[in-house]
Amino acid sequence: MSDKTPTKKGQKPTFNPSWIYLAVFAGLLALQLFSSNYGATTQESNFNDLGDKLTAGHIEKIVVVNKKDVYTYIHPDSLATLAAYKDMATAGFNQTPNPGPHFHFEMPADIFDQNLERFYGQHEDWLQVNGPINVEYKDEPNYWTEVLSWVLPIGLIALFWFFMMRRMGGGGAGGPGGQIFNIGKSRAQVFDADSEVRTTFKNVAGMEGAKDEVLEVVDFLKNPKKYTNLGGKIPKGVLLSGPPGTGKTLLAKAVAGEAKVPFFSLSGSDFVEMFVGVGASRVRDLFKQAKEKSPAIIFIDEIDAIGRARGKNALSGGNDERENTLNQLLTEMDGFGTDEHVIVMGATNRADILDRALIRAGRFDRVIYVDLPEFNERKEIFEVHLKPLKLGGNVDIEFLARQTPGFSGADIANVCNEAALVAARKDKSCVEKQDFLDAVDRIVGGLEKKNKIITPEEKKVIAYHEAGHATVSWLLEHASPLVKVTIVPRGRSLGAAWYLPEERQLNSVEQMLDEMCATMGGRAAEEVIFNKITTGALSDLEKVTKQARAMVTIYGLNARLGNITYYDSSGQNEYQFDKPYSEKTAQVIDEEISALIEGQYERAKQLLRDNLDKLTALAEELLKHEVIFKENLENIFGKRPWLTSEEKVQAALLQNQPLEAGIPVETGADVSVQETASEEAENDPKGNA
């Protein structure tokens, strides 16, 4: 019920914290009135004024309260007749005679007694006629101080608690969970037909299969009878899985923009609070709201925050708050029927660590894998992100798509934005092709550091190192084709070589060995030319070690170990402390990894010895120009005799020859950059790769 809805008969009124403030204010006002004798007038005075009034005979009595407050009472006759006391003759709303006290001043009781005795000594004649004045001594409690002594601390504690509840319960007073009693309310942001959601499927490029699946979900909710008439059941959940930046959250935003049904959006971390039971309470409230507004869609981003497999952390107790939240989510997803028309959408980068009970059929019926975009999908993504940019005439979208293999949708958006920033720094009126290339270089390799101090000896080693990478990769069939080589420090590297890897679905042993050999070409060139090696090959060694370990332990490409893998795709062994193989097998694995790397290192050295003159010529070009491109290698080595996979596909299409079929495996492509590691990378001594 909204705030504007009148209270129904017999229903208790809604609690409002303002009532507390009003009651406290009224109590304080009443206390002030009572403590001030209903507005009686008391003027400040001193002992000298008291002496004058004593000699004049105006004082009826004196009262000393709590040994410090001296109150003077004027005789009623003097009060009624003398003009000096006209302002204090009456008090209160009814203008009744003022009973007093009429004057007040503060003075310690012992000093007051001394001053009074001194007054008597100085006015003996008056004392003989009138006698000593009536002085009363009283001890009265100060109710105002006592009230403040316990009301103020309690009030401060209550205000602090109220403030903390507001902060932990959702922030603003108007939002869900904004009050202390609403902490268990759902914090989901609701989008409906009246909400302005500008993201639609027009803003989502690529992901054709995922878009079809999601569009079907939207159609389920718009036209449920279309499917239920045939006996079908509306799916309860759709899980979007894939690498970061591939557009999972964007796809969900497009659903909110396209669907004409309420869309509840929140993150998995919104369920987690420091109070026990809050997460489960928010899950219940979320599904309650969705059922009331059905048909509806619930979208939980980063669902792995609450959906992680239970029982994986041995250190956590059995009453883990995250597990309680997950249990409640499982219950709610299994509890509502097919006639309620509520679909749950989730997004995660780690689908392998989700609880199996969450991704079973009947909860998340469909798992949509959103992979990194292919060439044609990257073209579509570039077309979307290039629309707001002022482009030059030489910008080729197809060329940009070919230069960015392995880039996600977020990476492409970053490239377009960075290109615009690069063009703006150069005071250009439009974004040109070179700006995009500079943007890719900056994102992949880092910012150029032309002012970094490098000795001539180090620069020469870096040049031969990068020339070694370029030479070996050019002479091997399956190595990635070179784009450019630079010895200008960039980011955390002292030099780098850019390659354009082929987008393969399958990797053979020969292809992986050629890539490892090209990676070791830098250190091999150092040993061949200078007969010594440096610490600069850190990134190279890291890369080849990962490749060799994958060949031996994951892909089963080692003859000694055979067709066996120790890879667990379910992620269930992530928290195990023991290895899935024996110590003897571990020793064999280490030996085979070392043999693979050393074999390709020797192969790289032999290739460089056979082409020593070309290696030297390439290094001299690098030292002279600092940056060389593919054309420079063609001038020295000639064109590569091998066709790329793309050229092979095009040739087969021209000849109308079918391509060989195969079972695709998940390998993934990435922009390869052979870097010369710097001392900043791992706090290593200065070196080159």
XYZ file of C-alpha atoms in Angstrom:
689
model
C 0.000 0.000 0.000
C 1.384 3.363 -0.943
C 1.706 6.292 1.412
C -1.241 8.067 -0.182
C -3.652 5.172 0.336
C -6.047 5.860 3.232
C -5.891 3.592 6.270
C -8.523 0.883 6.208
C -10.953 0.472 9.085
C -9.526 -1.654 11.848
C -5.994 -1.407 10.451
C -3.281 0.018 12.666
C -1.744 3.255 11.420
C 1.729 3.116 9.954
C 4.508 3.900 12.406
C 6.218 7.215 11.728
C 9.517 8.109 13.449
C 8.418 11.763 13.471
C 6.051 10.934 16.315
C 9.051 10.208 18.526
C 10.583 13.593 17.743
C 7.255 15.342 18.484
C 6.834 13.568 21.827
C 10.408 14.376 22.905
C 9.927 18.043 21.982
C 6.644 18.270 23.919
C 8.236 16.649 26.968
C 11.152 19.047 26.945
C 8.809 22.027 26.610
C 6.687 20.871 29.536
C 9.760 20.262 31.664
C 11.019 23.737 30.927
C 7.697 25.284 31.851
C 7.446 23.371 35.125
C 11.024 24.105 36.068
C 10.476 27.829 35.526
C 7.342 28.056 37.732
C 5.047 28.701 34.804
C 6.938 31.688 33.559
C 7.716 33.431 36.905
C 10.140 36.313 36.466
C 13.463 36.078 38.344
C 16.098 38.762 37.843
C 19.813 38.415 38.305
C 21.300 40.349 41.219
C 24.385 40.474 43.525
C 25.231 40.807 47.234
C 25.581 44.606 47.149
C 22.075 44.932 45.734
C 20.908 42.523 48.421
C 22.423 44.785 51.111
C 20.637 47.829 49.716
C 17.291 46.032 49.753
C 17.936 44.816 53.320
C 18.570 48.316 54.622
C 15.426 49.525 52.765
C 13.400 46.777 54.417
C 12.086 45.238 51.193
C 13.287 41.656 51.687
C 11.015 39.106 53.305
C 13.401 36.121 53.300
C 16.467 34.626 51.661
C 16.757 31.010 50.472
C 20.123 29.368 49.741
C 19.646 26.307 47.509
C 22.293 23.600 47.091
C 24.866 25.763 48.932
C 25.409 28.069 45.975
C 22.173 29.584 44.583
C 20.923 32.577 46.600
C 17.241 33.450 46.032
C 15.711 36.663 47.387
C 11.983 37.052 48.141
C 10.521 40.635 48.210
C 7.923 41.529 50.828
C 4.412 41.416 49.260
C 3.643 45.017 50.367
C 6.801 46.371 48.750
C 6.115 44.282 45.661
C 2.637 45.666 45.241
C 3.333 49.339 46.011
C 6.803 50.163 44.792
C 7.348 51.060 41.108
C 10.791 49.383 41.078
C 9.088 45.940 41.371
C 6.272 46.593 38.922
C 7.648 44.219 36.261
C 7.827 41.258 38.609
C 4.648 41.879 40.635
C 2.649 39.303 38.658
C 3.506 36.011 36.944
C 1.880 33.324 34.822
C -0.841 33.479 32.254
C -3.499 34.565 34.782
C -1.420 37.521 36.100
C -1.507 36.199 39.644
C 0.783 37.727 42.331
C 4.334 36.540 41.913
C 5.239 34.406 44.922
C 8.935 34.550 44.124
C 11.792 34.111 44.158
C 12.327 37.546 42.698
C 16.116 37.902 42.609
C 18.900 35.416 42.202
C 22.682 35.257 42.236
C 25.270 32.566 42.726
C 27.631 32.554 45.717
C 29.050 29.744 47.850
C 27.137 29.372 51.105
C 30.163 29.874 53.375
C 31.175 33.096 51.593
C 27.553 34.290 51.713
C 27.480 33.747 55.465
C 30.732 35.692 55.870
C 29.425 38.569 53.754
C 26.162 38.612 55.738
C 28.016 38.730 59.070
C 30.149 41.550 57.720
C 26.937 43.377 56.689
C 25.541 42.974 60.203
C 28.760 44.398 61.683
C 28.591 47.421 59.446
C 24.843 48.046 60.160
C 24.494 47.453 63.922
C 21.746 50.074 64.276
C 19.646 48.397 61.612
C 20.318 45.030 63.158
C 19.069 46.188 66.569
C 15.851 47.523 65.027
C 15.004 44.729 62.506
C 16.971 41.750 63.723
C 18.665 39.153 61.509
C 16.986 38.343 58.157
C 15.344 34.971 57.756
C 17.787 32.764 55.819
C 16.745 29.232 54.772
C 19.106 26.555 53.501
C 17.699 23.876 51.133
C 18.974 20.978 49.081
C 16.789 20.543 45.995
C 17.495 18.085 43.189
C 17.965 19.501 39.708
C 15.474 17.508 37.695
C 16.605 19.028 34.429
C 20.187 17.864 34.961
C 19.084 14.431 36.069
C 16.843 14.008 33.050
C 19.603 15.068 30.712
C 22.040 12.709 32.415
C 20.102 9.659 31.199
C 18.060 10.994 28.276
C 21.034 12.433 26.395
C 23.148 9.218 26.272
C 20.148 7.120 25.309
C 19.215 9.639 22.645
C 22.725 9.638 21.215
C 22.796 5.818 21.102
C 19.373 5.753 19.425
C 20.444 8.318 16.820
C 23.642 6.385 16.085
C 21.688 3.124 15.703
C 19.129 4.811 13.470
C 21.916 6.263 11.313
C 23.662 2.879 10.970
C 20.422 1.159 10.019
C 19.815 3.722 7.304
C 23.308 3.271 5.899
C 23.260 -0.505 5.977
C 19.642 -0.799 4.976
C 19.910 0.975 1.647
C 20.698 4.628 2.086
C 17.953 7.104 1.321
C 14.791 7.316 3.285
C 12.668 6.903 0.207
C 14.287 3.779 -1.136
C 13.768 0.186 -0.064
C 15.521 -0.593 3.165
C 15.884 3.096 3.945
C 14.314 2.825 7.408
C 15.390 0.764 10.351
C 12.461 -1.609 9.999
C 12.977 -2.140 6.246
C 16.464 -3.624 6.321
C 15.162 -6.976 5.093
C 13.452 -5.430 2.069
C 14.742 -6.120 -1.424
C 17.033 -3.494 -2.925
C 16.238 -4.374 -6.527
C 15.857 -1.597 -9.069
C 12.586 -1.984 -10.916
C 12.181 -1.197 -14.609
C 8.735 -1.349 -16.150
C 6.881 0.002 -19.154
C 6.995 3.522 -17.717
C 10.760 3.474 -17.066
C 13.092 5.111 -19.548
C 15.542 2.372 -20.539
C 17.485 3.440 -23.591
C 19.399 0.169 -24.087
C 17.743 -2.110 -26.625
C 18.846 -4.992 -28.814
C 19.942 -2.419 -31.385
C 22.738 -1.534 -28.973
C 23.800 -5.176 -28.673
C 26.016 -6.296 -31.525
C 27.187 -9.866 -32.043
C 26.017 -12.616 -29.667
C 23.416 -13.756 -32.177
C 22.761 -17.089 -30.484
C 22.489 -15.498 -27.047
C 20.147 -12.794 -28.356
C 17.868 -15.410 -29.899
C 17.662 -17.259 -26.587
C 16.942 -14.083 -24.637
C 14.376 -12.884 -27.188
C 12.595 -16.178 -26.741
C 12.470 -15.560 -22.990
C 10.920 -12.145 -23.565
C 8.393 -13.733 -25.916
C 7.570 -16.312 -23.224
C 6.445 -13.536 -20.924
C 4.637 -11.499 -23.565
C 2.727 -14.428 -25.082
C 2.701 -17.267 -22.540
C -0.388 -18.939 -24.009
C 1.491 -19.469 -27.267
C 3.615 -22.075 -25.488
C 1.348 -23.304 -22.690
C -1.435 -24.225 -25.134
C 0.861 -26.891 -26.547
C 1.617 -28.269 -23.102
C 4.992 -26.582 -22.753
C 6.309 -25.009 -19.569
C 7.895 -21.625 -19.354
C 11.550 -21.915 -18.272
C 12.269 -20.682 -14.767
C 15.816 -19.443 -15.182
C 18.402 -18.373 -17.751
C 22.089 -18.161 -16.808
C 24.446 -15.978 -18.861
C 28.025 -17.200 -18.576
C 31.257 -16.135 -20.244
C 34.486 -14.150 -19.935
C 34.419 -10.614 -18.517
C 33.405 -7.856 -20.911
C 31.519 -10.025 -23.397
C 28.205 -8.215 -22.851
C 26.246 -10.297 -20.337
C 25.032 -7.339 -18.307
C 24.429 -5.348 -21.497
C 22.240 -8.165 -22.769
C 20.208 -8.042 -19.577
C 19.827 -4.254 -19.910
C 18.555 -4.788 -23.448
C 15.991 -7.226 -22.099
C 14.812 -4.521 -19.692
C 14.518 -2.116 -22.599
C 12.687 -4.550 -24.889
C 10.387 -6.335 -22.469
C 7.112 -4.712 -21.567
C 7.089 -6.492 -18.217
C 8.561 -5.428 -14.847
C 12.312 -6.039 -14.703
C 13.968 -6.388 -11.266
C 17.707 -5.748 -11.479
C 20.217 -6.147 -8.642
C 23.657 -7.551 -7.877
C 24.481 -10.686 -5.946
C 26.272 -8.630 -3.314
C 23.039 -6.716 -2.556
C 21.809 -9.736 -0.600
C 24.813 -9.857 1.690
C 24.820 -7.798 4.897
C 26.428 -8.014 8.312
C 23.162 -9.100 9.954
C 22.191 -12.752 9.993
C 19.117 -13.539 7.938
C 19.031 -10.305 5.940
C 20.040 -12.013 2.672
C 17.346 -14.674 2.919
C 14.782 -12.023 3.871
C 15.655 -9.937 0.825
C 15.363 -12.979 -1.436
C 11.866 -13.660 -0.085
C 10.838 -10.038 -0.508
C 12.259 -9.922 -4.057
C 10.284 -12.933 -5.232
C 7.191 -11.678 -3.425
C 7.351 -8.403 -5.367
C 7.992 -10.238 -8.640
C 5.015 -12.548 -8.102
C 2.758 -9.567 -7.358
C 3.777 -7.938 -10.646
C 3.962 -11.082 -12.783
C 4.776 -11.621 -15.566
C 8.200 -10.317 -14.544
C 11.942 -10.861 -14.945
C 14.457 -10.980 -12.094
C 18.056 -10.272 -13.088
C 20.848 -11.050 -10.602
C 24.234 -9.809 -11.795
C 27.376 -11.527 -10.468
C 25.269 -14.336 -9.070
C 28.391 -16.211 -7.976
C 28.510 -13.850 -4.946
C 25.701 -15.896 -3.393
C 25.614 -18.967 -5.661
C 29.064 -20.386 -4.914
C 29.079 -24.117 -4.246
C 28.271 -24.916 -0.624
C 30.679 -26.657 1.705
C 33.798 -25.577 -0.150
C 35.292 -23.495 2.617
C 36.171 -25.635 5.579
C 36.863 -22.606 7.768
C 33.307 -21.273 7.609
C 30.689 -22.562 9.972
C 27.509 -24.381 9.113
C 25.398 -21.269 9.607
C 27.095 -19.251 6.904
C 25.042 -16.234 5.853
C 25.870 -16.721 2.163
C 24.742 -20.331 2.283
C 21.487 -19.315 3.972
C 20.881 -16.824 1.186
C 21.596 -19.486 -1.446
C 19.278 -21.972 0.247
C 16.480 -19.410 0.224
C 17.130 -18.671 -3.464
C 16.953 -22.384 -4.278
C 13.692 -22.685 -2.373
C 12.118 -19.697 -4.101
C 13.133 -20.828 -7.588
C 11.788 -24.290 -6.922
C 8.687 -23.022 -5.191
C 6.829 -20.890 -7.695
C 4.830 -22.651 -10.365
C 4.649 -22.301 -14.108
C 1.526 -20.159 -13.911
C 3.311 -17.349 -12.075
C 5.328 -16.278 -15.129
C 8.471 -15.167 -13.287
C 11.805 -15.819 -14.991
C 15.150 -15.451 -13.216
C 18.174 -14.296 -15.228
C 21.675 -14.548 -13.811
C 25.088 -13.452 -15.059
C 28.488 -14.705 -13.931
C 32.083 -15.022 -15.083
C 32.592 -18.173 -12.997
C 29.870 -20.628 -13.866
C 32.183 -23.492 -12.852
C 32.043 -22.557 -9.152
C 28.249 -22.294 -8.931
C 26.376 -24.770 -6.808
C 25.087 -27.714 -8.821
C 21.671 -27.430 -7.229
C 21.392 -23.918 -8.656
C 22.140 -24.792 -12.282
C 20.077 -27.942 -12.496
C 17.069 -28.233 -14.751
C 14.018 -26.687 -13.126
C 15.963 -23.738 -11.751
C 18.319 -22.421 -14.367
C 16.945 -24.396 -17.271
C 19.139 -22.708 -19.839
C 22.811 -21.837 -19.610
C 23.854 -19.429 -22.389
C 27.598 -19.146 -22.926
C 28.581 -15.713 -24.229
C 32.010 -16.219 -25.806
C 34.527 -13.691 -27.077
C 33.339 -12.242 -30.388
C 34.503 -13.665 -33.705
C 35.615 -11.574 -36.676
C 32.126 -10.773 -38.010
C 30.835 -10.084 -34.507
C 33.709 -7.700 -33.850
C 32.741 -5.817 -37.041
C 29.194 -5.385 -35.702
C 30.493 -4.240 -32.312
C 32.781 -1.701 -33.974
C 29.842 -0.380 -36.015
C 27.884 0.250 -32.792
C 30.704 2.002 -30.955
C 31.882 4.021 -33.963
C 28.505 5.726 -34.499
C 29.065 8.563 -31.986
C 32.628 9.231 -33.270
C 33.624 11.669 -35.992
C 35.572 9.370 -38.310
C 38.078 10.144 -41.012
C 37.809 8.718 -44.495
C 40.580 6.144 -44.000
C 38.906 4.227 -41.155
C 38.180 0.648 -42.250
C 35.960 -1.328 -39.879
C 37.036 -4.659 -41.364
C 40.695 -3.750 -40.806
C 40.001 -2.813 -37.181
C 38.180 -6.096 -36.606
C 41.171 -8.044 -37.976
C 43.548 -6.138 -35.696
C 41.677 -7.025 -32.531
C 41.440 -10.837 -32.206
C 40.617 -11.929 -28.685
C 39.132 -8.539 -27.772
C 35.853 -8.560 -25.856
C 33.025 -6.103 -26.445
C 34.218 -3.987 -23.524
C 37.753 -3.975 -24.959
C 36.465 -2.774 -28.338
C 34.467 -0.012 -26.664
C 37.638 0.984 -24.823
C 39.606 1.014 -28.103
C 37.073 3.355 -29.723
C 37.060 5.688 -26.740
C 40.853 5.675 -26.458
C 41.179 6.422 -30.189
C 38.964 9.485 -29.764
C 41.122 10.622 -26.835
C 44.307 10.119 -28.870
C 42.878 12.196 -31.734
C 41.787 14.913 -29.296
C 45.291 15.093 -27.808
C 46.634 15.702 -31.311
C 44.013 18.443 -31.936
C 42.472 16.558 -34.849
C 39.022 17.292 -36.219
C 38.242 13.591 -36.749
C 39.432 10.151 -35.635
C 41.679 8.481 -38.189
C 43.015 4.988 -38.773
C 46.346 5.656 -37.081
C 44.557 6.822 -33.941
C 42.922 3.415 -33.610
C 46.278 1.667 -34.077
C 47.812 3.887 -31.413
C 44.893 3.120 -29.136
C 45.372 -0.645 -29.554
C 49.093 -0.279 -28.852
C 48.447 1.750 -25.738
C 45.827 -0.662 -24.386
C 47.854 -3.798 -25.096
C 51.392 -2.566 -24.471
C 50.923 0.482 -22.261
C 51.983 4.112 -22.518
C 55.270 4.960 -24.230
C 58.086 6.080 -21.938
C 60.514 7.822 -24.284
C 62.242 9.596 -21.414
C 63.253 6.386 -19.646
C 67.042 6.215 -19.261
C 68.516 3.174 -21.028
C 72.246 2.697 -21.627
C 73.503 1.982 -25.185
C 74.503 -1.546 -24.137
C 71.042 -2.266 -22.796
C 69.403 -0.795 -25.876
C 71.502 -3.075 -28.093
C 70.505 -6.138 -26.071
C 66.842 -5.133 -26.273
C 67.115 -4.663 -30.057
C 68.608 -8.133 -30.600
C 66.078 -9.641 -28.217
C 63.114 -8.257 -30.153
C 64.803 -9.048 -33.465
C 65.154 -12.636 -32.250
C 61.401 -12.833 -31.630
C 60.662 -11.403 -35.068
C 63.158 -13.634 -36.898
C 62.046 -16.926 -35.382
C 58.341 -16.154 -35.786
C 58.904 -15.217 -39.435
C 60.761 -18.454 -40.190
C 58.212 -20.790 -38.562
C 55.068 -21.831 -40.376
C 52.646 -21.891 -37.478
C 53.938 -18.876 -35.562
C 51.742 -15.770 -35.483
C 52.517 -13.216 -38.234
C 54.336 -10.101 -37.085
C 52.664 -6.681 -37.009
C 55.432 -4.457 -35.636
C 58.423 -4.437 -33.311
C 59.556 -1.595 -31.046
C 62.387 -1.000 -28.587
C 60.729 2.087 -27.093
C 59.853 1.387 -23.438
C 56.125 0.961 -23.125
C 54.271 0.316 -19.883
C 56.290 -2.090 -17.754
C 58.248 -3.475 -20.705
C 61.506 -2.276 -22.245
C 60.498 -3.464 -25.716
C 57.696 -5.345 -27.399
C 56.743 -7.223 -30.550
C 53.140 -7.234 -31.754
C 51.721 -10.307 -33.482
C 48.365 -11.039 -35.041
C 47.399 -14.545 -33.938
C 45.202 -16.644 -36.161
C 41.723 -17.382 -34.882
C 41.997 -21.163 -34.647
C 39.398 -23.476 -33.190
C 41.914 -26.298 -32.956
C 45.571 -26.209 -31.991
C 47.946 -28.967 -33.071
C 51.190 -29.984 -31.392
C 53.208 -28.420 -34.195
C 51.395 -25.101 -33.841
C 51.949 -24.928 -30.095
C 55.631 -25.876 -30.447
C 56.173 -23.169 -33.074
C 54.606 -20.592 -30.774
C 56.860 -21.685 -27.907
C 59.906 -21.531 -30.163
C 59.029 -17.984 -31.292
C 58.568 -16.956 -27.684
C 62.027 -18.254 -26.756
C 63.571 -16.481 -29.753
C 64.392 -13.395 -27.664
C 66.533 -15.143 -25.056
C 68.048 -17.348 -27.753
C 69.201 -14.247 -29.655
C 70.856 -12.897 -26.509
C 72.871 -16.087 -26.068
C 73.783 -16.393 -29.778
C 74.954 -12.771 -30.136
C 76.322 -11.882 -26.683
C 76.967 -15.379 -25.267
C 75.005 -14.374 -22.147
C 71.392 -14.070 -21.038
C 69.566 -11.403 -19.022
C 66.548 -11.136 -16.761
C 64.458 -9.484 -19.426
C 62.813 -12.686 -20.629
C 60.535 -12.943 -17.619
C 57.263 -12.600 -19.511
C 58.544 -15.013 -22.200
C 59.424 -17.676 -19.647
C 56.062 -17.265 -17.943
C 54.225 -17.724 -21.233
C 56.126 -20.813 -22.435
C 55.894 -22.443 -19.008
C 52.099 -22.089 -19.046
C 51.950 -23.449 -22.613
C 54.159 -26.425 -21.833
C 52.264 -27.227 -18.648
C 48.966 -27.063 -20.558
C 50.293 -29.454 -23.202
C 51.418 -31.964 -20.575
C 48.727 -31.752 -17.892
C 45.601 -30.511 -19.704
C 45.524 -31.411 -23.390
C 47.222 -34.826 -23.183
C 49.796 -33.951 -25.855
C 52.780 -35.636 -24.190
C 53.870 -39.062 -25.379
C 55.402 -40.093 -22.048
C 52.267 -39.392 -19.985
C 49.876 -40.420 -22.729
C 46.241 -39.477 -23.247
C 45.490 -38.203 -19.774
C 44.414 -34.857 -18.353
C 44.397 -33.449 -14.847
C 42.061 -30.580 -15.727
C 38.746 -30.366 -13.842
C 36.227 -28.301 -15.802
C 33.669 -28.431 -12.979
C 35.945 -26.578 -10.590
C 35.149 -29.024 -7.789
C 38.822 -29.580 -6.978
C 39.579 -25.891 -6.591
C 39.788 -26.048 -2.814
C 41.579 -29.373 -2.527
C 45.034 -29.275 -1.040
C 46.256 -32.545 -2.553
C 47.265 -33.008 -6.199
C 45.308 -35.316 -8.506
C 48.502 -37.253 -9.273
C 51.313 -38.957 -7.379
C 54.725 -37.551 -6.513
C 56.286 -39.770 -9.163
C 53.933 -38.384 -11.791
C 54.679 -34.852 -10.597
C 58.378 -35.476 -11.215
C 57.591 -36.794 -14.716
C 55.490 -33.707 -15.423
C 58.305 -31.389 -14.372
C 60.792 -33.300 -16.528
C 58.558 -33.194 -19.593
C 57.803 -29.482 -19.199
C 61.513 -28.736 -18.934
C 62.282 -30.950 -21.938
C 59.680 -29.186 -24.085
C 60.966 -25.704 -23.226
C 64.655 -26.578 -23.594
C 63.998 -28.347 -26.896
C 62.332 -25.280 -28.386
C 65.078 -23.064 -26.954
C 67.740 -25.071 -28.759
C 65.629 -25.038 -31.922
C 65.359 -21.230 -31.747
C 69.134 -20.867 -31.279
C 69.794 -23.062 -34.314
C 67.394 -21.031 -36.478
C 69.128 -17.821 -35.458
C 72.603 -19.242 -36.149
C 71.470 -20.265 -39.627
C 70.117 -16.751 -40.286
C 72.655 -14.708 -38.336
C 73.129 -12.087 -41.050
C 69.393 -11.427 -41.324
C 69.093 -11.225 -37.534
C 71.884 -8.649 -37.420
C 70.341 -6.602 -40.240
C 66.974 -6.568 -38.474
C 68.537 -5.509 -35.161
C 70.410 -2.681 -36.886
C 67.117 -1.476 -38.387
C 65.602 -1.479 -34.923
C 68.490 0.491 -33.433
C 68.213 3.005 -36.259
C 64.425 3.520 -36.402
C 63.292 2.107 -32.979
C 60.067 0.866 -34.598
C 59.848 -1.490 -37.595
C 56.870 -3.083 -39.323
C 56.009 -6.127 -41.403
C 57.312 -4.453 -44.553
C 60.802 -4.205 -43.053
C 60.892 -7.960 -42.458
C 59.726 -8.645 -46.013
C 62.605 -6.541 -47.332
C 65.114 -8.608 -45.329
C 63.587 -12.112 -45.345
C 61.231 -11.959 -48.291
C 57.552 -12.921 -48.139
C 56.496 -15.831 -45.985
C 55.878 -18.943 -48.100
C 52.930 -20.084 -45.988
C 49.319 -19.020 -46.163
C 47.458 -17.938 -43.079
C 44.344 -19.821 -41.987
C 42.178 -16.966 -43.255
C 43.867 -17.079 -46.654
C 43.323 -20.850 -46.750
C 39.614 -20.401 -45.994
C 39.251 -17.789 -48.723
C 41.083 -20.003 -51.218
C 38.838 -22.955 -50.390
C 35.731 -20.828 -50.800
C 36.941 -19.617 -54.185
C 37.501 -23.186 -55.329
C 34.203 -24.365 -53.806
C 36.077 -26.926 -51.756
C 34.550 -28.018 -48.453
C 36.644 -27.430 -45.384
C 37.626 -30.354 -43.213
C 35.185 -30.831 -40.395
C 36.360 -31.067 -36.868
C 35.185 -30.895 -33.299
C 35.819 -27.387 -32.007
C 37.598 -27.056 -28.688
C 37.819 -24.042 -26.486
C 41.260 -22.514 -27.018
C 40.664 -18.781 -27.169
C 42.742 -16.221 -29.032
C 44.488 -13.225 -27.711
C 46.586 -10.404 -29.052
C 50.095 -11.673 -28.573
C 52.716 -9.230 -27.366
C 56.246 -10.460 -26.747
C 57.508 -8.106 -24.091
C 60.890 -7.333 -22.754
C 60.379 -7.353 -19.005
C 61.639 -4.440 -16.944
C 62.807 -4.214 -13.382
C 59.331 -2.940 -12.446
C 57.635 -6.211 -13.341
C 58.771 -8.468 -10.496
C 61.335 -6.294 -8.758
C 63.972 -8.021 -10.842
C 67.336 -6.474 -11.633
C 67.453 -4.392 -14.797
C 67.354 -6.593 -17.841
C 65.956 -7.147 -21.293
C 63.976 -9.787 -23.068
